[in-house]
Short mmCIF file of C-alpha atoms in Angstrom, two decimals:
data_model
loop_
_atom_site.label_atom_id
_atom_site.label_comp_id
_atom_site.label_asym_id
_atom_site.label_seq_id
_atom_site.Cartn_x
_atom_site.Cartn_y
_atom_site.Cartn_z
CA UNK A 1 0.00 0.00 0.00
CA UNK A 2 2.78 2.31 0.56
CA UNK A 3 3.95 1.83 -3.02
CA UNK A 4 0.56 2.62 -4.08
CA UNK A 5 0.55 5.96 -2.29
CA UNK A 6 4.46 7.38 -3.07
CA UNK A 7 3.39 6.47 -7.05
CA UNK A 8 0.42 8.67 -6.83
CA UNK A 9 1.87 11.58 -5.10
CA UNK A 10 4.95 11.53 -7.00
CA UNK A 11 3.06 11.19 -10.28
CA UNK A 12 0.94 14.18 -9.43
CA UNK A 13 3.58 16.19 -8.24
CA UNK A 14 4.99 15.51 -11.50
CA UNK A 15 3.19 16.31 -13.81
CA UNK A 16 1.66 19.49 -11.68
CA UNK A 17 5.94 20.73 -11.96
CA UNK A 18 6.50 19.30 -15.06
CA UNK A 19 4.02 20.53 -17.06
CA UNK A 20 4.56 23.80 -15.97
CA UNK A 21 7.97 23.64 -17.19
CA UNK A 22 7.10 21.84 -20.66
CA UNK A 23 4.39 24.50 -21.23
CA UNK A 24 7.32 27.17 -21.14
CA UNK A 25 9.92 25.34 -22.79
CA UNK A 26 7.31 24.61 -26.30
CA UNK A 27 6.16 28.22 -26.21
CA UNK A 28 9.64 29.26 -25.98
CA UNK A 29 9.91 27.07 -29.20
CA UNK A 30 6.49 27.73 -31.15
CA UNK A 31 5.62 24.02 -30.81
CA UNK A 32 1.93 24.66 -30.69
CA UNK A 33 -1.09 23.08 -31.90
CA UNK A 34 -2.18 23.03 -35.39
CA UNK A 35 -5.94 23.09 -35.78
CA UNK A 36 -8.22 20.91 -38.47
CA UNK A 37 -10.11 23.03 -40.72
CA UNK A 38 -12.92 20.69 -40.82
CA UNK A 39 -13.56 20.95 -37.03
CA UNK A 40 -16.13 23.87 -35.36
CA UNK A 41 -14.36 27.10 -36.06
CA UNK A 42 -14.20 28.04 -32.27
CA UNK A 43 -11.47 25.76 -31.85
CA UNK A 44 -9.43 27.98 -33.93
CA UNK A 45 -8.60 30.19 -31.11
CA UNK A 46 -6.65 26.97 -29.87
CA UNK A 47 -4.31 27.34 -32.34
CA UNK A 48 -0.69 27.51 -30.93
CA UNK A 49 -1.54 25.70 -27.66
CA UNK A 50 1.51 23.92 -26.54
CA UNK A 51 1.28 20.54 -27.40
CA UNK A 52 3.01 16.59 -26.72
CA UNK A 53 1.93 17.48 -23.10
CA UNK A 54 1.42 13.52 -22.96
CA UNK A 55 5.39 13.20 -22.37
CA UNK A 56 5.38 14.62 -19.16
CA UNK A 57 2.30 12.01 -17.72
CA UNK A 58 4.49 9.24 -19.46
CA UNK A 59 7.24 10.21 -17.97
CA UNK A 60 5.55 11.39 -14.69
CA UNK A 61 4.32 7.95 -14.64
CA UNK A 62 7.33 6.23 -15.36
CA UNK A 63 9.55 8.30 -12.79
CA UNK A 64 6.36 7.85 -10.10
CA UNK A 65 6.45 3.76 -10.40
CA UNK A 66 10.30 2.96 -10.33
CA UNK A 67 10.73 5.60 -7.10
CA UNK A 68 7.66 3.85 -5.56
CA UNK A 69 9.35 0.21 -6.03
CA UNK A 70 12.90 1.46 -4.91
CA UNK A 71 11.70 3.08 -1.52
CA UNK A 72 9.74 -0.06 -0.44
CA UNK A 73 12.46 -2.06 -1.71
CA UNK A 74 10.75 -4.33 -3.59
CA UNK A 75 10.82 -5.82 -6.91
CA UNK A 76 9.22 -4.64 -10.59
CA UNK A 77 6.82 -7.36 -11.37
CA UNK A 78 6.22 -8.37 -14.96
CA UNK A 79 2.93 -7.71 -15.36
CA UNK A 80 3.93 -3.73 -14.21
CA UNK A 81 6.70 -3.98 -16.16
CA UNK A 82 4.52 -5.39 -19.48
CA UNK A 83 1.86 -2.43 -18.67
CA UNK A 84 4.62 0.05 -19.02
CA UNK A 85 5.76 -1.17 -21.97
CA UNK A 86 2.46 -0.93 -23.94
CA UNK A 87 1.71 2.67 -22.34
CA UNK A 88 4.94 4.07 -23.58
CA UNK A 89 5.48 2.19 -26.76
CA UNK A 90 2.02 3.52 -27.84
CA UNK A 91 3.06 6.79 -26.31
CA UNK A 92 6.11 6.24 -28.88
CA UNK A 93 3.60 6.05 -31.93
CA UNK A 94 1.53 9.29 -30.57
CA UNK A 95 4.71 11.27 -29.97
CA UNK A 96 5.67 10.78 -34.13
CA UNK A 97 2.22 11.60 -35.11
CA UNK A 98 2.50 15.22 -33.09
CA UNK A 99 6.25 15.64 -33.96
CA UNK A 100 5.05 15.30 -37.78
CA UNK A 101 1.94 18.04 -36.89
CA UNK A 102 4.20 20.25 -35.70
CA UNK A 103 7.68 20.31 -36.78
CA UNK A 104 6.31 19.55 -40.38
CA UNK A 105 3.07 21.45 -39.83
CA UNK A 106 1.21 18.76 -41.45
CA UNK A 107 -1.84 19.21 -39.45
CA UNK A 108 -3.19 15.52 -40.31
CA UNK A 109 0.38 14.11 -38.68
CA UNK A 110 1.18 10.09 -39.10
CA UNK A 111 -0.74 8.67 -42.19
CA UNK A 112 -3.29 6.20 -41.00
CA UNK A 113 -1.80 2.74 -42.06
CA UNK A 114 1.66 4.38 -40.26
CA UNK A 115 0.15 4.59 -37.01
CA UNK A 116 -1.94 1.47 -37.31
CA UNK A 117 0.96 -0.18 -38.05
CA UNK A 118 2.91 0.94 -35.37
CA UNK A 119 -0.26 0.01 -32.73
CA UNK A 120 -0.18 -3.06 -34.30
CA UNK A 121 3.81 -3.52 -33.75
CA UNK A 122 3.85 -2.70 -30.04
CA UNK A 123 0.20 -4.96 -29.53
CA UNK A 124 2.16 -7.56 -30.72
CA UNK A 125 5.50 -7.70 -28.83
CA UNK A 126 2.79 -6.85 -25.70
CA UNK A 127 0.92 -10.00 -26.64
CA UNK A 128 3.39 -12.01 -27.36
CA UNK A 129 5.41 -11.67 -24.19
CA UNK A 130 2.25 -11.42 -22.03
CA UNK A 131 1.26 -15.25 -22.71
CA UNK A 132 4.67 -16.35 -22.41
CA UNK A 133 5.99 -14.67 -19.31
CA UNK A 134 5.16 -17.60 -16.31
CA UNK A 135 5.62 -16.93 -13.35
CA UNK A 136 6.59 -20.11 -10.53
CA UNK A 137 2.98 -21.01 -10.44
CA UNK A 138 2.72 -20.96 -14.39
CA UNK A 139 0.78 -17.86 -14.15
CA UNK A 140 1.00 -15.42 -17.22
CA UNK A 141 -0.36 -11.83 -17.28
CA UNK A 142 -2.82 -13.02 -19.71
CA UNK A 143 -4.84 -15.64 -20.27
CA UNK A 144 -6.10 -17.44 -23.39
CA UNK A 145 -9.88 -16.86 -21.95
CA UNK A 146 -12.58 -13.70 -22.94
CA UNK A 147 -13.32 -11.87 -19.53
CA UNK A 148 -15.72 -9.81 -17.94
CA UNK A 149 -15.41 -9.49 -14.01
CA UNK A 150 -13.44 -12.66 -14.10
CA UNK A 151 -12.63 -15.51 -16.88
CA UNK A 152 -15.78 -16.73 -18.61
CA UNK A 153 -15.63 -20.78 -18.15
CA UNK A 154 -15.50 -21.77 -21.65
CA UNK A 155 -12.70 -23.48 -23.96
CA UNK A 156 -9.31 -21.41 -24.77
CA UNK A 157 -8.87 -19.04 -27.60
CA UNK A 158 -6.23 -20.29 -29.75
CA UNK A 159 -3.04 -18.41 -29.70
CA UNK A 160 -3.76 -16.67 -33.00
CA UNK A 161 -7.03 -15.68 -32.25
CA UNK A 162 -5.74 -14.08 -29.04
CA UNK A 163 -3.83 -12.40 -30.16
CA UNK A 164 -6.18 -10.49 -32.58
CA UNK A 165 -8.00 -10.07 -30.00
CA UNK A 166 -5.36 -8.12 -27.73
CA UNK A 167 -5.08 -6.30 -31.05
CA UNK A 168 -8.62 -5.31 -31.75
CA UNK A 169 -8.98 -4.36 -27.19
CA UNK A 170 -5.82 -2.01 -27.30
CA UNK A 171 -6.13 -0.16 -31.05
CA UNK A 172 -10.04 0.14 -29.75
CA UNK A 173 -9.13 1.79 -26.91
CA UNK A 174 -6.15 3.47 -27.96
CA UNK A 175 -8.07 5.12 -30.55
CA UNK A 176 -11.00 5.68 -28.16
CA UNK A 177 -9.35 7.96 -26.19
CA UNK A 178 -7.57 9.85 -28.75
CA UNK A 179 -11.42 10.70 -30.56
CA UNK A 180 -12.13 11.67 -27.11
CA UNK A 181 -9.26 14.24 -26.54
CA UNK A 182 -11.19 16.89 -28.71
CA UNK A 183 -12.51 19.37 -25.45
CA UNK A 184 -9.97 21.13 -23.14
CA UNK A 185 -9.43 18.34 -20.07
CA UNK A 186 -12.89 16.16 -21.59
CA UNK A 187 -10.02 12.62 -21.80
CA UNK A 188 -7.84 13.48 -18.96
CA UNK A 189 -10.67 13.70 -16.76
CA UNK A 190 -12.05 10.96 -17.49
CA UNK A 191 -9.16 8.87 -17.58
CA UNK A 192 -8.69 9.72 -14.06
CA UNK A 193 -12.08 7.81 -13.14
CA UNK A 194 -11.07 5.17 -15.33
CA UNK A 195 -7.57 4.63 -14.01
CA UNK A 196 -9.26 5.43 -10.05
CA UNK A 197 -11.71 2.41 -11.01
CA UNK A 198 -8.27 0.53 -11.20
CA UNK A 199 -6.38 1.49 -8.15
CA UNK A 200 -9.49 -0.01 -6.61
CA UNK A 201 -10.46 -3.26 -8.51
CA UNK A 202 -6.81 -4.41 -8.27
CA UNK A 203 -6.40 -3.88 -4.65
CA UNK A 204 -9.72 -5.65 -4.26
CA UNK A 205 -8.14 -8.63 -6.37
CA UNK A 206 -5.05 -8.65 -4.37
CA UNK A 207 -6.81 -8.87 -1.17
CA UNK A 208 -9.08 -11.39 -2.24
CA UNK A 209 -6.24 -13.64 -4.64
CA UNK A 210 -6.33 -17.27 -4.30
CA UNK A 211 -2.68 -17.23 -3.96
CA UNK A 212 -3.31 -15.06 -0.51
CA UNK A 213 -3.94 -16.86 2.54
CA UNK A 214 -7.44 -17.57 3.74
CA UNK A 215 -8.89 -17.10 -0.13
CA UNK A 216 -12.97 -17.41 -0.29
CA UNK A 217 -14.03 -19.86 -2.92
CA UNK A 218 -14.64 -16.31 -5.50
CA UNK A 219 -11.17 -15.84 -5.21
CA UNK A 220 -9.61 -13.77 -8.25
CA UNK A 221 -6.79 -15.90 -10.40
CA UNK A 222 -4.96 -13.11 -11.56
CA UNK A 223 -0.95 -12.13 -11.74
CA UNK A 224 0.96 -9.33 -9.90
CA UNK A 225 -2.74 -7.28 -8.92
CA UNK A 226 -1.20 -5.31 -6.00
CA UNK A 227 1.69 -4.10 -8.28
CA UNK A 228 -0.56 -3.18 -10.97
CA UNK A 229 -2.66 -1.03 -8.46
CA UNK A 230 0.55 0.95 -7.85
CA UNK A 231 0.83 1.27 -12.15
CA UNK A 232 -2.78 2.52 -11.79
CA UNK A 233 -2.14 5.25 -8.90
CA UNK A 234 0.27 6.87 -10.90
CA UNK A 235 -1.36 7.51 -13.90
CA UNK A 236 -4.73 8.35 -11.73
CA UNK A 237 -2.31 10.92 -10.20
CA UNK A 238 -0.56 12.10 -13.52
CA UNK A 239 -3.01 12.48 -15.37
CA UNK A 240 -5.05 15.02 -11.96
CA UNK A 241 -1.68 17.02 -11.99
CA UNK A 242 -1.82 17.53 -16.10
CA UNK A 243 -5.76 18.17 -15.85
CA UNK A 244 -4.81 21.36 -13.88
CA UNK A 245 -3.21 22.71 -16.59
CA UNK A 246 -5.53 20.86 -19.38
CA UNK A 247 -8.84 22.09 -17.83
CA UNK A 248 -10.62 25.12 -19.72
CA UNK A 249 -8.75 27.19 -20.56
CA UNK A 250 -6.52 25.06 -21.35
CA UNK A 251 -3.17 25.81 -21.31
CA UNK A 252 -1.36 22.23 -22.93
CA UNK A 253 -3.11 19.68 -25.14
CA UNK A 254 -1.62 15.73 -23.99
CA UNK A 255 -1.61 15.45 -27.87
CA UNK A 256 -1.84 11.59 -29.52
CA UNK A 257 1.35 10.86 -27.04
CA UNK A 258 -0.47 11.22 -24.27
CA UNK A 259 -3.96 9.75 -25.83
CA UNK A 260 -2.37 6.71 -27.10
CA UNK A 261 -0.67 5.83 -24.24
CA UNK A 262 -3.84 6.56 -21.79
CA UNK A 263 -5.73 4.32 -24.00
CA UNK A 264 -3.18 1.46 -24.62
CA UNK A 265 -3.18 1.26 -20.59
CA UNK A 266 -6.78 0.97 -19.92
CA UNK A 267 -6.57 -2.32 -22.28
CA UNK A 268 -3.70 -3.14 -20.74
CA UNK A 269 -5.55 -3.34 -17.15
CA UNK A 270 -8.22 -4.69 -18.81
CA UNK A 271 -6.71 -7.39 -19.97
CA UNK A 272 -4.40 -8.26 -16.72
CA UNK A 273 -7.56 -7.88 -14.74
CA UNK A 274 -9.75 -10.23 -16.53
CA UNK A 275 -11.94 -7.47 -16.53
CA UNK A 276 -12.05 -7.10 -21.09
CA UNK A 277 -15.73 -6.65 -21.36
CA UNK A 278 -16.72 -4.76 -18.16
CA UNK A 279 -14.07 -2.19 -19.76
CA UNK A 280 -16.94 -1.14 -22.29
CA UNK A 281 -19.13 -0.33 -19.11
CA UNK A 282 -15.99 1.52 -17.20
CA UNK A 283 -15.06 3.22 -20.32
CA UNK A 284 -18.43 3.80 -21.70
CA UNK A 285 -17.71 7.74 -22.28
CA UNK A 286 -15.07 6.78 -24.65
CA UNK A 287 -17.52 4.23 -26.10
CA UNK A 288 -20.13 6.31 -26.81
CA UNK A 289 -17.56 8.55 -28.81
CA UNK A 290 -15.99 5.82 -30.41
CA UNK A 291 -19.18 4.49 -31.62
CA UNK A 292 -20.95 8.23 -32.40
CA UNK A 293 -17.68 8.21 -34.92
CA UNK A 294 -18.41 4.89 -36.30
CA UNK A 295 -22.18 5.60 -36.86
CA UNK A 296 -22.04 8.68 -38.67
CA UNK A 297 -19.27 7.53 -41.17
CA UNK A 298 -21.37 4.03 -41.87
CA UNK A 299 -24.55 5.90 -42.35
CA UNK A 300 -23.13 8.88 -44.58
CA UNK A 301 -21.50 6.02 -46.60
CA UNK A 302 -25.13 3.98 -46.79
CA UNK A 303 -27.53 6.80 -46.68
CA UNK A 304 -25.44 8.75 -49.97
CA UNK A 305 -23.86 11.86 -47.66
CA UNK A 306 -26.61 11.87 -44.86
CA UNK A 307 -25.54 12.66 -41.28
CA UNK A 308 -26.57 11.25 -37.95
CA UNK A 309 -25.21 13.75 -36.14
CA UNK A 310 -23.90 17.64 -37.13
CA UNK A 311 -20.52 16.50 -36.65
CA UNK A 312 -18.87 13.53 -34.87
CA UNK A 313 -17.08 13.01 -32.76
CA UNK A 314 -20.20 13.24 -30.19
CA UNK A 315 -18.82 16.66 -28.15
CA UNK A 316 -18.66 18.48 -31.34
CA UNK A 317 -22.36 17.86 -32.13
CA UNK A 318 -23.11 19.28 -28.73
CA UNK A 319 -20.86 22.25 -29.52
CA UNK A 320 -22.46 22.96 -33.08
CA UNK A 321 -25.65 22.72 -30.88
CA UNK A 322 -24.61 25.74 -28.90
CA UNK A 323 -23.15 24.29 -25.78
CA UNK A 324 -20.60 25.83 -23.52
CA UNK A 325 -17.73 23.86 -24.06
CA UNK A 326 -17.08 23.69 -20.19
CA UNK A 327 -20.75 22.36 -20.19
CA UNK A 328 -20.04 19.93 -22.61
CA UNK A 329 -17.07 18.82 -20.56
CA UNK A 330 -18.79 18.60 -17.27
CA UNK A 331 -21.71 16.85 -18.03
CA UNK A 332 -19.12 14.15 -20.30
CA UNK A 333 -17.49 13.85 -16.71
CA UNK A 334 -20.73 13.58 -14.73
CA UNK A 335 -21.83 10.48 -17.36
CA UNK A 336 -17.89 9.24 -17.65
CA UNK A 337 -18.26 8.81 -13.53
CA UNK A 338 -21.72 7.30 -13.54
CA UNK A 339 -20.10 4.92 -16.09
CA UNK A 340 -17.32 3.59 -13.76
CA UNK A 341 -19.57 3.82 -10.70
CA UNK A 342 -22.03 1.37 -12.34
CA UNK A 343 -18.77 -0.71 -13.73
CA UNK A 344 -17.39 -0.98 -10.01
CA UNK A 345 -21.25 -1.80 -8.59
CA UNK A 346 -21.21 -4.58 -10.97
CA UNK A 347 -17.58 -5.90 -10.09
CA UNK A 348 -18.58 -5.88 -6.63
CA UNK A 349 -21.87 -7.65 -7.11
CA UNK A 350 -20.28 -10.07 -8.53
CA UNK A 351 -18.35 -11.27 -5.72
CA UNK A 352 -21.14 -10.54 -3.53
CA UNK A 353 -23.51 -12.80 -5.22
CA UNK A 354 -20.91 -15.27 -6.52
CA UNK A 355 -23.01 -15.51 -10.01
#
């Protein structure tokens, strides 16, 4: 527990310092946003925000967990360790996409196929080494089973089809987040839920493991949970010290670095947690945009250039609706929290009821 708590105050401290700093040294530069001309013309008054603000949570994060281990003295576990990886290789991918917006002021950044190929690259190595890494009890941070509060009893995917699955859970959510990060602090807030929602189903499932003594019969058989909880406090706290300078007005975007990354660890936990499909309910802001996005394109194509909404991704049709942006932003939160609230109620329930 002390781990937990020295990641999350470090973290926060972090990137509350840190950002600061950034914010001065891109300005100092003119590495500011460039804005899409196909987006609502208020956002043009964002143009020239300091952006890549998602390297100082990655490396808030980073900094935060490997502090935490070395002043409780204990050991980097491999599921942590795996996490990391996946959250900073994707932050990798987002980092080229802004460096091409900005240095090359090609407002569109990495071509598509480039950074789907480059999700694709890390979501393999991630995969790959996640359902071969055994622990002493042949535990692997993965398992070959679909999940929703716990493995469904079924038979095993087959390797291959695992894998495209890990694929489809972390470019879905990777991408998720980054159609989300379109309203000053809209992601970053609600990643902080999400990630919160972590920090508490993992210490749950390290309390309750079957590996601890005196496990119940719903005991949880998952790998390294207590060490991913500390993983999960520091981006919870990361990403509160960058919302203070990401909230309206908002002073830094995170940028694809930082929206990749956010997203690629939410699968990540998803996936370590055996939690895969309660992620929809946890995440269900970022599903709702996801899926606004994937509506309006399939019925524009099918309908011959008609529009579900005025523009999608979901906040903009509130904004070309007249909303405050702020309002927009709030009331996203408000449903983003009653999202995870209902995910946790149902994790718990679970347990309770033993169904």
């Amino acid at each position: 527990m002390k781990a937990i708590l020295i990641a999350g105050a470090l973290s926060l401290l972090g990137t509350l310092i840190g950002t600061r700093f950034a914010i001065s040294v891109l300005v100092k530069h003119g590495y500011g946003q460039l804005i899409r001309d196909d987006g609502p013309t208020s956002h043009h008054t964002k143009r020239g925000t300091p952006t890549m603000g998602g390297l100082v949570i990655i490396a808030s994060v980073l900094v935060a967990y490997f502090v935490a281990k070395l002043a409780t003295q204990t050991e980097p576990s491999a599921s942590a360790l795996l996490l990391l990886f996946l959250f900073a290789g994707l932050g990798v991918i987002g980092f080229l996409d802004d460096f091409i917006k900005v240095f090359k002021q090609r407002n569109l950044g990495l071509r598509s196929k480039a950074k789907f190929f480059g999700q694709i690259l890390v979501g393999l190595v991630f995969a790959w080494l996640a359902i071969r890494m055994e622990d002493d009890t042949g535990q692997t941070p993965i398992t070959h089973f679909i999940s929703f509060t716990r493995d469904f009893n079924g038979p095993e995917l087959p390797t291959a089809l695992l894998v495209i699955w890990v694929l489809l859970l972390i470019a879905g959510t990777s991408n998720g987040v980054n159609l989300t990060d379109g309203l000053d602090g809209l992601a970053t807030g609600a990643s902080v839920m999400v990630f919160g929602a972590f920090v508490i189903i993992n210490i749950w499932q390290s309390n309750q493991n079957c590996s601890a003594i005196n496990a119940g019969p719903k005991c949880y058989e998952v790998r390294d949970p207590l060490d991913l909880a500390v993983v999960a406090a520091a981006l919870t706290g990361a990403c509160f010290g960058f919302l203070w300078w990401n909230a309206s007005p908002a002073k830094i975007f995170m940028g694809d670095t930082g929206s990749l990354s956010l997203g690629g660890a939410m699968a990540g936990f998803a996936l370590m947690t055996r939690t895969e499909l309660l992620l929809v309910v946890i995440g269900g802001l970022f599903v709702a945009i996801t899926a606004s996005v994937i509506l309006q394109v399939g019925f524009f194509k099918l309908s011959g250039g008609r529009r579900i909404f005025r523009m999608a991704p979901l906040q903009h049709h509130f904004e070309l609706l007249g909303w405050d942006e702020i309002t927009i932003v709030v009331r996203f939160w408000i449903i983003s929290g009653l999202c995870v609230a209902a995910g946790l109620g149902i994790f718990y329930a679970e347990w309770v009821t033993g169904a």
